[in-house]
PDB file of C-alpha atoms in Angstrom:
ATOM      1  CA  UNK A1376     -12.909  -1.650 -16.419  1.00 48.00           C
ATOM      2  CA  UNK A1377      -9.188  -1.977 -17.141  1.00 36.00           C
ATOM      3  CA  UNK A1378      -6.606  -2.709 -19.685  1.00 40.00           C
ATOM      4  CA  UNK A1379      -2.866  -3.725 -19.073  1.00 42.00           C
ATOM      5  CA  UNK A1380       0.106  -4.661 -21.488  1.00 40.00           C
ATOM      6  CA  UNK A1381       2.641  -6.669 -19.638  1.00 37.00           C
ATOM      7  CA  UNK A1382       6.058  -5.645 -20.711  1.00 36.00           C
ATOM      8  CA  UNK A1383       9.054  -7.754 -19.868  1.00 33.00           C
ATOM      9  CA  UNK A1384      11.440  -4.901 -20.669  1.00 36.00           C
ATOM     10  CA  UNK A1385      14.947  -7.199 -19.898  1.00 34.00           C
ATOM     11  CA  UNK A1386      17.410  -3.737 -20.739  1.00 35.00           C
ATOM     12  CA  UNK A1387      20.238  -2.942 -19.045  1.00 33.00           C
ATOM     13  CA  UNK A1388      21.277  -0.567 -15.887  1.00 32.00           C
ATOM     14  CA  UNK A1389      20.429   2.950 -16.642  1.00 38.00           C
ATOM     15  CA  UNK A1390      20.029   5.850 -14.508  1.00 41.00           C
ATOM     16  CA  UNK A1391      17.056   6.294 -12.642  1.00 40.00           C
ATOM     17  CA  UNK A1392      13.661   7.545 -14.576  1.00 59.00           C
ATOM     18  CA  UNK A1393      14.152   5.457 -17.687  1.00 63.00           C
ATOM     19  CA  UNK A1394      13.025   2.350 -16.124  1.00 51.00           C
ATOM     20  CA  UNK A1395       9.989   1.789 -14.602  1.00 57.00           C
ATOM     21  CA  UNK A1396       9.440   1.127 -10.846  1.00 62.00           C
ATOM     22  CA  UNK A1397       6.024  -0.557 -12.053  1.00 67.00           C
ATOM     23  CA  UNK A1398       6.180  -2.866 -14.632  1.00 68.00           C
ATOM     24  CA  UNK A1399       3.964  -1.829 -17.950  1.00 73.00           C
ATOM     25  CA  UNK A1400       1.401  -4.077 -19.537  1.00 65.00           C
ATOM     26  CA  UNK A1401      -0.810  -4.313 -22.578  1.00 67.00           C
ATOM     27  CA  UNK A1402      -4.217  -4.720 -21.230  1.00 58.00           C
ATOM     28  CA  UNK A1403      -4.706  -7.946 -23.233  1.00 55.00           C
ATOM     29  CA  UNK A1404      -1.501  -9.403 -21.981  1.00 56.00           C
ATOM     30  CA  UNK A1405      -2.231  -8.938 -18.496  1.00 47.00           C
ATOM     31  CA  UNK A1406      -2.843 -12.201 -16.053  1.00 41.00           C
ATOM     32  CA  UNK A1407      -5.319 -12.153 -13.921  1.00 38.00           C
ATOM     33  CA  UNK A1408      -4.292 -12.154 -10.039  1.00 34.00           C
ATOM     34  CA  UNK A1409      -6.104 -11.557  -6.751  1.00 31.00           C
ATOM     35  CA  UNK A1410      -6.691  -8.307  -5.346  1.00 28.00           C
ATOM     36  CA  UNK A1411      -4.919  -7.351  -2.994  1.00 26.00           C
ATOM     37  CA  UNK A1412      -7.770  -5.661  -0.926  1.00 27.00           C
ATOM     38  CA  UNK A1413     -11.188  -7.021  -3.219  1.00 26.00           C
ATOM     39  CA  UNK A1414     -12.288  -3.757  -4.234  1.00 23.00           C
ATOM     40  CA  UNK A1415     -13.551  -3.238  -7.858  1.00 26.00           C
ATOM     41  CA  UNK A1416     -12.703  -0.745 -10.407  1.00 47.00           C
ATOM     42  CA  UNK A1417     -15.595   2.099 -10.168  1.00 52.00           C
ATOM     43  CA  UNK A1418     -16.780   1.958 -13.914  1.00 75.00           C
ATOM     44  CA  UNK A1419     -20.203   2.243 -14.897  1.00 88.00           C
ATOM     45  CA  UNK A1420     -22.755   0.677 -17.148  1.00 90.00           C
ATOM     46  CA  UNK A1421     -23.264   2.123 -20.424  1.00 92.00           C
ATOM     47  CA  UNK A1422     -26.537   2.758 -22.031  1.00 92.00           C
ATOM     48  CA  UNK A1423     -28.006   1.742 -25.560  1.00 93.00           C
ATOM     49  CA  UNK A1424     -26.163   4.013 -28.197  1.00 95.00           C
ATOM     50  CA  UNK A1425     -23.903   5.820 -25.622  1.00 96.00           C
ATOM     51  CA  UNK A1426     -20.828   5.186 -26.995  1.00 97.00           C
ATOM     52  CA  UNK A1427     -21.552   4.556 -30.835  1.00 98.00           C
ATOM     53  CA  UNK A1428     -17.744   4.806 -31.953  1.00 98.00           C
ATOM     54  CA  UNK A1429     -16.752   1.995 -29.714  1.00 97.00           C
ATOM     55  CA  UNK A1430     -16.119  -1.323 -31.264  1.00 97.00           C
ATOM     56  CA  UNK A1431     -15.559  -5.003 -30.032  1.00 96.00           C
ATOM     57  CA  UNK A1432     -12.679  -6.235 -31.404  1.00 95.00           C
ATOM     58  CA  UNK A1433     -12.227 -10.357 -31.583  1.00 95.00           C
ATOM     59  CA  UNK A1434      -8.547 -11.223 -33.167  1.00 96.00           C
ATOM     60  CA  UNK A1435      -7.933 -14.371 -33.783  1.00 96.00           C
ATOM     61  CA  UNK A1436      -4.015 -16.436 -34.304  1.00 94.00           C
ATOM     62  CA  UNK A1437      -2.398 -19.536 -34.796  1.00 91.00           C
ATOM     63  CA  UNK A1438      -1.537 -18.688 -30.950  1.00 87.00           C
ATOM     64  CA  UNK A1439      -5.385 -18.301 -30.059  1.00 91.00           C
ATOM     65  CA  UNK A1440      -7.553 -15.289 -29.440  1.00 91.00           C
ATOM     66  CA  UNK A1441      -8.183 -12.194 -28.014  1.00 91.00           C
ATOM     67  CA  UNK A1442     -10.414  -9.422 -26.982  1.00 91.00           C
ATOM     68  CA  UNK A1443      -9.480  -5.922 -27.489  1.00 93.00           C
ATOM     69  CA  UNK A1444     -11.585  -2.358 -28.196  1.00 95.00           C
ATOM     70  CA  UNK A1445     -11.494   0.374 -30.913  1.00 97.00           C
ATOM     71  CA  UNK A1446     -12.599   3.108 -32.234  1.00 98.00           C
ATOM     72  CA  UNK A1447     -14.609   4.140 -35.291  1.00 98.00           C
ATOM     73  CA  UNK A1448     -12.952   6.491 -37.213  1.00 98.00           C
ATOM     74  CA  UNK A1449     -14.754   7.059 -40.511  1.00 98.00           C
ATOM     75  CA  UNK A1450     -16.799   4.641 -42.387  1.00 97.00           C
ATOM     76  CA  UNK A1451     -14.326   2.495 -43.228  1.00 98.00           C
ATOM     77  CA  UNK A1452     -11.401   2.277 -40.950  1.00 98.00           C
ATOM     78  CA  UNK A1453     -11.354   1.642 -37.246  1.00 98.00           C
ATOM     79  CA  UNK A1454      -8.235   2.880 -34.680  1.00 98.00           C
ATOM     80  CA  UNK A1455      -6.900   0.408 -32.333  1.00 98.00           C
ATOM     81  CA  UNK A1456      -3.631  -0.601 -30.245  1.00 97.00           C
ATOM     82  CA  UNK A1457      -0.671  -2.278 -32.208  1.00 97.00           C
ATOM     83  CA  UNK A1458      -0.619  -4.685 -29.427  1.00 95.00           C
ATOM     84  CA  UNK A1459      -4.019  -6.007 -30.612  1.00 95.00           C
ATOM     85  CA  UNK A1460      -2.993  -6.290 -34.059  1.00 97.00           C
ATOM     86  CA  UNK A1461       0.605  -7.846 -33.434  1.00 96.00           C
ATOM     87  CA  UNK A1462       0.622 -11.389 -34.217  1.00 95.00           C
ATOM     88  CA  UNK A1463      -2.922 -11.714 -35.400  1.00 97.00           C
ATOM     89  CA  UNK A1464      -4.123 -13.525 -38.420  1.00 98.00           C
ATOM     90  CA  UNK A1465      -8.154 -11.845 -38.444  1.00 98.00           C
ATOM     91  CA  UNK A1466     -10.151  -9.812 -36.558  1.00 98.00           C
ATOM     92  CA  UNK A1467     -13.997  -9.418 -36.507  1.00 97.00           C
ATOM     93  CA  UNK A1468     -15.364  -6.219 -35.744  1.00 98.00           C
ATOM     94  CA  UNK A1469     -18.505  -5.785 -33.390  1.00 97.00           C
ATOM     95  CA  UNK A1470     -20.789  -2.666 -34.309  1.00 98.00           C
ATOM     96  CA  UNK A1471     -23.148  -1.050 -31.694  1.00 98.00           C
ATOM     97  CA  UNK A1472     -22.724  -3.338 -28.951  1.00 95.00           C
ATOM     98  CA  UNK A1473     -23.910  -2.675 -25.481  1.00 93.00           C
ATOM     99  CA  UNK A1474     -24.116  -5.941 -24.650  1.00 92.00           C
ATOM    100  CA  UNK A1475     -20.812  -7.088 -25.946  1.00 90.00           C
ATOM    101  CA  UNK A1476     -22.585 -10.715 -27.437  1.00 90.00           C
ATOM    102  CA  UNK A1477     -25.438  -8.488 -28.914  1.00 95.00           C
ATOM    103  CA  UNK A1478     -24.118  -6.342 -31.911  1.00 97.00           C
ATOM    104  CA  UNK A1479     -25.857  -4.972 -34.432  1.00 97.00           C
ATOM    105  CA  UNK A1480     -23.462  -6.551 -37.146  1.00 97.00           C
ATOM    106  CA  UNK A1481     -20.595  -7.810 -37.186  1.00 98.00           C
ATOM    107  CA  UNK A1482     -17.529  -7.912 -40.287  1.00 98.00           C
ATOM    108  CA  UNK A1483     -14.686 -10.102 -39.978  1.00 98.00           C
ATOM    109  CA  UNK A1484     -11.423  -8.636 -41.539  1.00 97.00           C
ATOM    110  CA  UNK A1485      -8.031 -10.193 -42.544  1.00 98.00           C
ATOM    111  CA  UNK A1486      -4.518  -8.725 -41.375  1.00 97.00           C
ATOM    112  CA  UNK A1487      -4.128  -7.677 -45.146  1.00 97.00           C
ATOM    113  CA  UNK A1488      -6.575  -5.103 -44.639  1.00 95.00           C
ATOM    114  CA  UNK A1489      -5.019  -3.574 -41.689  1.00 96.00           C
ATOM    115  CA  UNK A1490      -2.049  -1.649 -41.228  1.00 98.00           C
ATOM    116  CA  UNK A1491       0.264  -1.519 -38.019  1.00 98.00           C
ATOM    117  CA  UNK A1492       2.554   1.177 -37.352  1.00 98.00           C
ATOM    118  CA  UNK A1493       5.945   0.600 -39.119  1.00 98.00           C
ATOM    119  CA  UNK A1494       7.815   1.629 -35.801  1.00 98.00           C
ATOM    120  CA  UNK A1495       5.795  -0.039 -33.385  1.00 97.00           C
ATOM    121  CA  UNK A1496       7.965  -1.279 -30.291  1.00 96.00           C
ATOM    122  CA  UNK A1497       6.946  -3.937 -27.909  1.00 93.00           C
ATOM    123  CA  UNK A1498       9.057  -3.697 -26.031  1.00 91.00           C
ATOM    124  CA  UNK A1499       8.397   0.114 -24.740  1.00 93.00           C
ATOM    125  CA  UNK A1500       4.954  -0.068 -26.110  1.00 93.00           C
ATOM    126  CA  UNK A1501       6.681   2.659 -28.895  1.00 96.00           C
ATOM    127  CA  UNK A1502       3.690   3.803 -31.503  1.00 98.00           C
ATOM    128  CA  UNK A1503       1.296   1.585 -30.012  1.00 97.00           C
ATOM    129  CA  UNK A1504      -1.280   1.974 -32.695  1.00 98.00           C
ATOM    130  CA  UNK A1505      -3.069   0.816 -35.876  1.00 98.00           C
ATOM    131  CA  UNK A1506      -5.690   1.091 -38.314  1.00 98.00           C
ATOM    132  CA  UNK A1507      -8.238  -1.387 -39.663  1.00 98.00           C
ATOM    133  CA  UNK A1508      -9.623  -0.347 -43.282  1.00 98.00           C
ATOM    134  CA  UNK A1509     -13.372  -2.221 -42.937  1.00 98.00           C
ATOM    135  CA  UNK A1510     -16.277  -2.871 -45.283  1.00 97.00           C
ATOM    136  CA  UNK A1511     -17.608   0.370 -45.872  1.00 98.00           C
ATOM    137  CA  UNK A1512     -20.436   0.831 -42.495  1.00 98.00           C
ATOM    138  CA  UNK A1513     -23.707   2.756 -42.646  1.00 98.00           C
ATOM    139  CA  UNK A1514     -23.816   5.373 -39.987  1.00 98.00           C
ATOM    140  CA  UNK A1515     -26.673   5.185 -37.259  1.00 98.00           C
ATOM    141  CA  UNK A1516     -28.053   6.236 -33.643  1.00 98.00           C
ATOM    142  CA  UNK A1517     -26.084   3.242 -32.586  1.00 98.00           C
ATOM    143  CA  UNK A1518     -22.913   2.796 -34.850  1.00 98.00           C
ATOM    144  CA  UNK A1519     -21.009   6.192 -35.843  1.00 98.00           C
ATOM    145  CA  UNK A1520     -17.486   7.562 -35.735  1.00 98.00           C
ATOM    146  CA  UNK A1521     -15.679  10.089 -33.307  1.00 98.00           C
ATOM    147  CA  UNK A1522     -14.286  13.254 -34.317  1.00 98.00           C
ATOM    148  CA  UNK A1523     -10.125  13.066 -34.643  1.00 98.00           C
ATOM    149  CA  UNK A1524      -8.330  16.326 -33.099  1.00 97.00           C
ATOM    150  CA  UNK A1525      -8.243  19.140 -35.315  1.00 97.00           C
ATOM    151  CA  UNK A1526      -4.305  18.816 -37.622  1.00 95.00           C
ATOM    152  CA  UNK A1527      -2.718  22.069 -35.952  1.00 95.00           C
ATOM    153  CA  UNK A1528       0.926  23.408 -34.945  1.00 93.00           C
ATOM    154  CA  UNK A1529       0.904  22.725 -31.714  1.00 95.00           C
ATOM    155  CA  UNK A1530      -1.700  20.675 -28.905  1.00 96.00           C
ATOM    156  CA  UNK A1531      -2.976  21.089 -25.546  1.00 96.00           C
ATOM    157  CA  UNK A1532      -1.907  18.274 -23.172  1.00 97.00           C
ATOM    158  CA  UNK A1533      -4.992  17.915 -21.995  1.00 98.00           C
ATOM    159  CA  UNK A1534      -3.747  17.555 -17.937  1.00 98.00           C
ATOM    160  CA  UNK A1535      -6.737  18.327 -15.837  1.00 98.00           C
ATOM    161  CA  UNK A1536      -9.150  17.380 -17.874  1.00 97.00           C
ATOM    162  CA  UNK A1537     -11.474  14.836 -17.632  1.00 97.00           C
ATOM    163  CA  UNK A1538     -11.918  12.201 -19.943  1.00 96.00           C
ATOM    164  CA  UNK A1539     -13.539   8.941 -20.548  1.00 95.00           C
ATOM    165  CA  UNK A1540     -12.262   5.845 -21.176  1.00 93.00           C
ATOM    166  CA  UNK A1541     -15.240   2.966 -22.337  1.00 93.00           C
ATOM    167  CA  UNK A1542     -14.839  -0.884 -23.420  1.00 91.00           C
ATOM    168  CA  UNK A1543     -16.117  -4.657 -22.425  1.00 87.00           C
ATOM    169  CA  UNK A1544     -12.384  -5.150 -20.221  1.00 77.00           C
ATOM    170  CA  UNK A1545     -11.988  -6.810 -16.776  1.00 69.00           C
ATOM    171  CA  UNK A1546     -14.524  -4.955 -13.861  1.00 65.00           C
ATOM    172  CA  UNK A1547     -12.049  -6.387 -11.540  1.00 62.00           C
ATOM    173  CA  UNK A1548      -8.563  -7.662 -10.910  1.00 62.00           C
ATOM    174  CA  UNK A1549     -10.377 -10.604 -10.019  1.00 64.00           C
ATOM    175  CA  UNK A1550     -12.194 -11.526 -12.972  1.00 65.00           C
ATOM    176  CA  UNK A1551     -11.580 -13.900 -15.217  1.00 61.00           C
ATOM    177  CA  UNK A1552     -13.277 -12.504 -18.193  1.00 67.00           C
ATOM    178  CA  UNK A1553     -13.943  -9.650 -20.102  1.00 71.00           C
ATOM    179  CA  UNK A1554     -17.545  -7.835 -19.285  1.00 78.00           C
ATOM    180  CA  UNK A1555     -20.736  -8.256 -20.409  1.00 84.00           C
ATOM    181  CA  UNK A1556     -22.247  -4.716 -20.703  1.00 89.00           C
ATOM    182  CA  UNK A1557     -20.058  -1.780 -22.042  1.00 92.00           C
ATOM    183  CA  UNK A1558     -18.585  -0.085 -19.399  1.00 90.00           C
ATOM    184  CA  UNK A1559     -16.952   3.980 -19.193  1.00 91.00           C
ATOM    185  CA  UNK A1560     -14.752   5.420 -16.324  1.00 89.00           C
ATOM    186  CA  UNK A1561     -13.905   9.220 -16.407  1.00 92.00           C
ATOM    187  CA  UNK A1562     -10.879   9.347 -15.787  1.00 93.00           C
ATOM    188  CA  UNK A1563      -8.249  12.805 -15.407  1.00 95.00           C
ATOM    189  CA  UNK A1564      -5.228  13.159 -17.249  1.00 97.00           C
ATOM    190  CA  UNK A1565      -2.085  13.574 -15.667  1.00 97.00           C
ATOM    191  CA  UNK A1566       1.095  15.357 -16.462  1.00 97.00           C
ATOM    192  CA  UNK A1567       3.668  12.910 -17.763  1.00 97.00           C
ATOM    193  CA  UNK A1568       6.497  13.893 -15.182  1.00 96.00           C
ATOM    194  CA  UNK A1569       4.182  11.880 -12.928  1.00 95.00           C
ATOM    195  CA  UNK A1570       3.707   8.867 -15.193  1.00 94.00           C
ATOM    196  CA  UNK A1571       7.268   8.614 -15.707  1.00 95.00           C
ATOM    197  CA  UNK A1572       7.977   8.453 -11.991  1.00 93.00           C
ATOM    198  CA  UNK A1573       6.299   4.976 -11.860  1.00 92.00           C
ATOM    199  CA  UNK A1574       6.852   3.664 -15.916  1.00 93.00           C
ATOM    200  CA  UNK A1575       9.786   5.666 -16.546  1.00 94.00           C
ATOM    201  CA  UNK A1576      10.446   7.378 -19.952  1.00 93.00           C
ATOM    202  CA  UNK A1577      11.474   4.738 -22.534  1.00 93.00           C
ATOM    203  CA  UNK A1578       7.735   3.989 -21.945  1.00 94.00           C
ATOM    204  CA  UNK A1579       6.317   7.227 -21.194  1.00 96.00           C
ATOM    205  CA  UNK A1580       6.997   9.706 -24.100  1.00 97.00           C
ATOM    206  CA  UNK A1581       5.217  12.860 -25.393  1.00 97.00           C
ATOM    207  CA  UNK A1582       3.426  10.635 -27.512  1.00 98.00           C
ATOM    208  CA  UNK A1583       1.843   9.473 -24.792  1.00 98.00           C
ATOM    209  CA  UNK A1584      -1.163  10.568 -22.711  1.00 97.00           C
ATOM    210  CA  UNK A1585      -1.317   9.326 -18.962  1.00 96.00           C
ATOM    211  CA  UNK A1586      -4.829   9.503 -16.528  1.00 95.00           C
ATOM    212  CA  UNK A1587      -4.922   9.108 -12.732  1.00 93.00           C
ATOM    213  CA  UNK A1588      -5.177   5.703 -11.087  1.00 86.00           C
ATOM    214  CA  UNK A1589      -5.917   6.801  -7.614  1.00 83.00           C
ATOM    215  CA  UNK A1590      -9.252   6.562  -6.987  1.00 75.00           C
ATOM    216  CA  UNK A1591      -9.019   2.859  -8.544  1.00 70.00           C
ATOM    217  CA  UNK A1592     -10.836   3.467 -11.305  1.00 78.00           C
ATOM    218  CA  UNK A1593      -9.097   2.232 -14.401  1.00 76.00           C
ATOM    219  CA  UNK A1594      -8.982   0.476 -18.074  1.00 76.00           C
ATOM    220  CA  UNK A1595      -8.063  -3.523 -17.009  1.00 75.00           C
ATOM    221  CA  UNK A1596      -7.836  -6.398 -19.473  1.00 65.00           C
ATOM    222  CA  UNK A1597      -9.988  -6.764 -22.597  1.00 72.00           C
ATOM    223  CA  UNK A1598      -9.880  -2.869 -22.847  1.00 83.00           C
ATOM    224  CA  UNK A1599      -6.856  -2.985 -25.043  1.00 89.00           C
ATOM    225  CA  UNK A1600      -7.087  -0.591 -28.081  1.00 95.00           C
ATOM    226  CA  UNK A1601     -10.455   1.327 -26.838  1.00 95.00           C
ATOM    227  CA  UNK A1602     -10.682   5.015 -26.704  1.00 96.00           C
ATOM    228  CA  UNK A1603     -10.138   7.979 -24.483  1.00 97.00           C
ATOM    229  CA  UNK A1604     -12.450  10.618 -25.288  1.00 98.00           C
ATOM    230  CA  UNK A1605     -12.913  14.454 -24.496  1.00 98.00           C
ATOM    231  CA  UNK A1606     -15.778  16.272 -25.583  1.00 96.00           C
ATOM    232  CA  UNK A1607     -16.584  13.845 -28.210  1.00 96.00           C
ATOM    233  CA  UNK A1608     -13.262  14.141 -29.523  1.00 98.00           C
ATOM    234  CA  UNK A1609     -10.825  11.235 -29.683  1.00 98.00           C
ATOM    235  CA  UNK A1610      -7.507  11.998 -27.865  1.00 98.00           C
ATOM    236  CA  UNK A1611      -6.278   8.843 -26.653  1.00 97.00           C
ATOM    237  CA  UNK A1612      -5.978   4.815 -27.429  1.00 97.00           C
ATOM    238  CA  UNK A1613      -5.724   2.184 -24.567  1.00 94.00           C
ATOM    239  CA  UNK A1614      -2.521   0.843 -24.024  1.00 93.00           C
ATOM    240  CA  UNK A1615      -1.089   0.030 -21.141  1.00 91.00           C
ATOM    241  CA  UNK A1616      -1.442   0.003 -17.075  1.00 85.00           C
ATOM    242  CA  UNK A1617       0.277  -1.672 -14.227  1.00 82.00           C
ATOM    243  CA  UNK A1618       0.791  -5.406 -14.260  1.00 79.00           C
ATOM    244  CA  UNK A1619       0.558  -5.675 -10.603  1.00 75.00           C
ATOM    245  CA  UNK A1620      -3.068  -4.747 -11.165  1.00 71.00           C
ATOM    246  CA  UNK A1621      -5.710  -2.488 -12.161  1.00 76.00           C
ATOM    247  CA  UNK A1622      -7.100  -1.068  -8.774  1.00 72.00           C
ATOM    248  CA  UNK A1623      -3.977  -0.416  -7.055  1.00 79.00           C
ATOM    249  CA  UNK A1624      -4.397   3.049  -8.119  1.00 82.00           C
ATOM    250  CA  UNK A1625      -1.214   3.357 -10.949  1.00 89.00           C
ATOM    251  CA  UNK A1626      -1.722   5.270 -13.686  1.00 91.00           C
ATOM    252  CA  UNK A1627      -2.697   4.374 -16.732  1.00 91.00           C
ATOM    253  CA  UNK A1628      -1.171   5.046 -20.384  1.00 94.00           C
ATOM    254  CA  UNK A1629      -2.697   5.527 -24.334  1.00 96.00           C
ATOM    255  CA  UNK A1630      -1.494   6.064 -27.237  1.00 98.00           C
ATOM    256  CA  UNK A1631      -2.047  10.018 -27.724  1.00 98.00           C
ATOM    257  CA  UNK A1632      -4.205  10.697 -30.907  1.00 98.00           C
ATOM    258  CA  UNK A1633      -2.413  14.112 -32.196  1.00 98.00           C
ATOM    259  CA  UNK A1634       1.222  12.783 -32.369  1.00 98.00           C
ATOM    260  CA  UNK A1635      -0.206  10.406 -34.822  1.00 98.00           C
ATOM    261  CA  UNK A1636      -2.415  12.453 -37.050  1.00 98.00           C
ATOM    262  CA  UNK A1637      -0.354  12.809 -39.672  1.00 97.00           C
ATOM    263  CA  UNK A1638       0.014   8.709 -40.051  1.00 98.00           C
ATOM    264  CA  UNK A1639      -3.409   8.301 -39.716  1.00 98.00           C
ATOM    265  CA  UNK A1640      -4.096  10.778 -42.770  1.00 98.00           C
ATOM    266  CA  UNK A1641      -1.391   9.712 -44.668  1.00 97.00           C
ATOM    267  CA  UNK A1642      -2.726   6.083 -44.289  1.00 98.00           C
ATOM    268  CA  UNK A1643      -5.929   5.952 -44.616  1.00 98.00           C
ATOM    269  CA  UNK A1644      -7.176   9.697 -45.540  1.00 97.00           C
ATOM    270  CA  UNK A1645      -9.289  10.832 -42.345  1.00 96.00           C
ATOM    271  CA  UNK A1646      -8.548  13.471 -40.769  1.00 92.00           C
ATOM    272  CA  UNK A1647     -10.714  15.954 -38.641  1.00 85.00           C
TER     273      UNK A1647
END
């Protein structure tokens, strides 16, 4: 399970730590490659109404389409990756899917009923986040939002713990297509001082939460936009790992949740 964002950042000579030694991609921009040494990501199968907050996410352009993850937020809005949203004409949403071709509804939504982050920078992946206001969803065993951090002064960082990452994204770096069955990947979060070392920090701010690569386990393509969970609490969004690959043990990067409460209230009203 993996996501990556492939970022082409053409800047210009600047000392060393601002640009990355690995190059940064957007899960759903990420081509598929050989592995280098055929082993697979370690995620795991999900079971039936594990994960009720996570959504399938089909967008759809004048470009083509693509396959993405989010997060239920409330009963009408959804949190996702800006890099899903950019360029898309309509999404539709899959509810309580385990089996990412069996939901238990579906609702297709046009890009007038979302909203992207003003600042969002594709370059750097900058505020790599967006909301999707939805027909209003009935909440069940199978289909219910996760709890947003608590609005507060200040936040932990959340290195050493263990979270979990979940979505339908690439098992390997050899697949060709996103997974059937839901998968999740605990995953520990890692100071950013070490995720700069390897992204470098035009990519890697404070709003930005990093987990460990290492033991190959890791969001791939397709995974784009999904969450990263602790204790049923929703502190990251998927957006970015290595474009070499997704088991080559780099970290990986999302969107962190608490520097963007405050948008996410003032945009759409939910807060914790």
């Amino acid at each position: 399970m993996k996501v990556f964002v492939v970022l082409v950042l053409a800047l210009a000579s600047v000392s060393a730590g601002i640009l990355p030694q690995v190059v940064p991609v957007p899960p759903k921009d990420r081509i598929s490659r050989p592995s280098i040494d055929g082993r697979v990501t370690n995620g795991q199968n999900a079971v039936e109404d594990q994960f009720p907050y996570q959504v399938g996410l089909s967008f759809s352009s004048s470009q083509g389409s693509w396959w993405c993850g989010g997060s239920i937020i409330d009963n009408n809005w959804v949190l996702t990756a800006a890099h899903c949203t950019s360029g898309a004409s309509s999404v539709t949403i899959y509810y309580g899917a385990t089996v990412r071709t069996s939901p238990k509804f579906t609702h297709t939504v046009a890009s007038s009923n979302w909203i992207q982050h003003e600042n969002y920078l594709s370059l750097t992946l900058r505020n790599d986040i967006s909301l999707l206001k939805t027909p209003t969803v009935t909440f069940s065993s199978s289909v219910n939002k996760i709890s947003l951090p608590v609005i507060a002064s200040s936040y932990s960082t959340y290195t050493g713990e263990t979270a979990v990452a979940s979505g339908w994204g690439l098992t390997s770096d050899t697949s060709t297509s996103v997974a059937t069955d839901l998968q999740f990947a605990d995953l520990t979060v890692i100071e950013n001082s070490v995720c700069q070392a390897i992204y470098g920090s035009l990519v890697v701010t404070s709003k930005v939460v990093c987990v460990d690569g290492s033991n190959r386990t890791s969001i791939c393509s397709g995974d784009s936009g999904g969450p990263l969970a602790l204790d049923g609490t929703l502190i990251g969004v998927t957006s970015f790992g290595s474009a070499d690959g997704c088991e080559l043990g780099y970290p990986a990067g999302f969107t962190r949740v608490t520097s963007y409460l405050d948008w996410i209230k003032l945009n759409s009203g939910v807060s914790a």
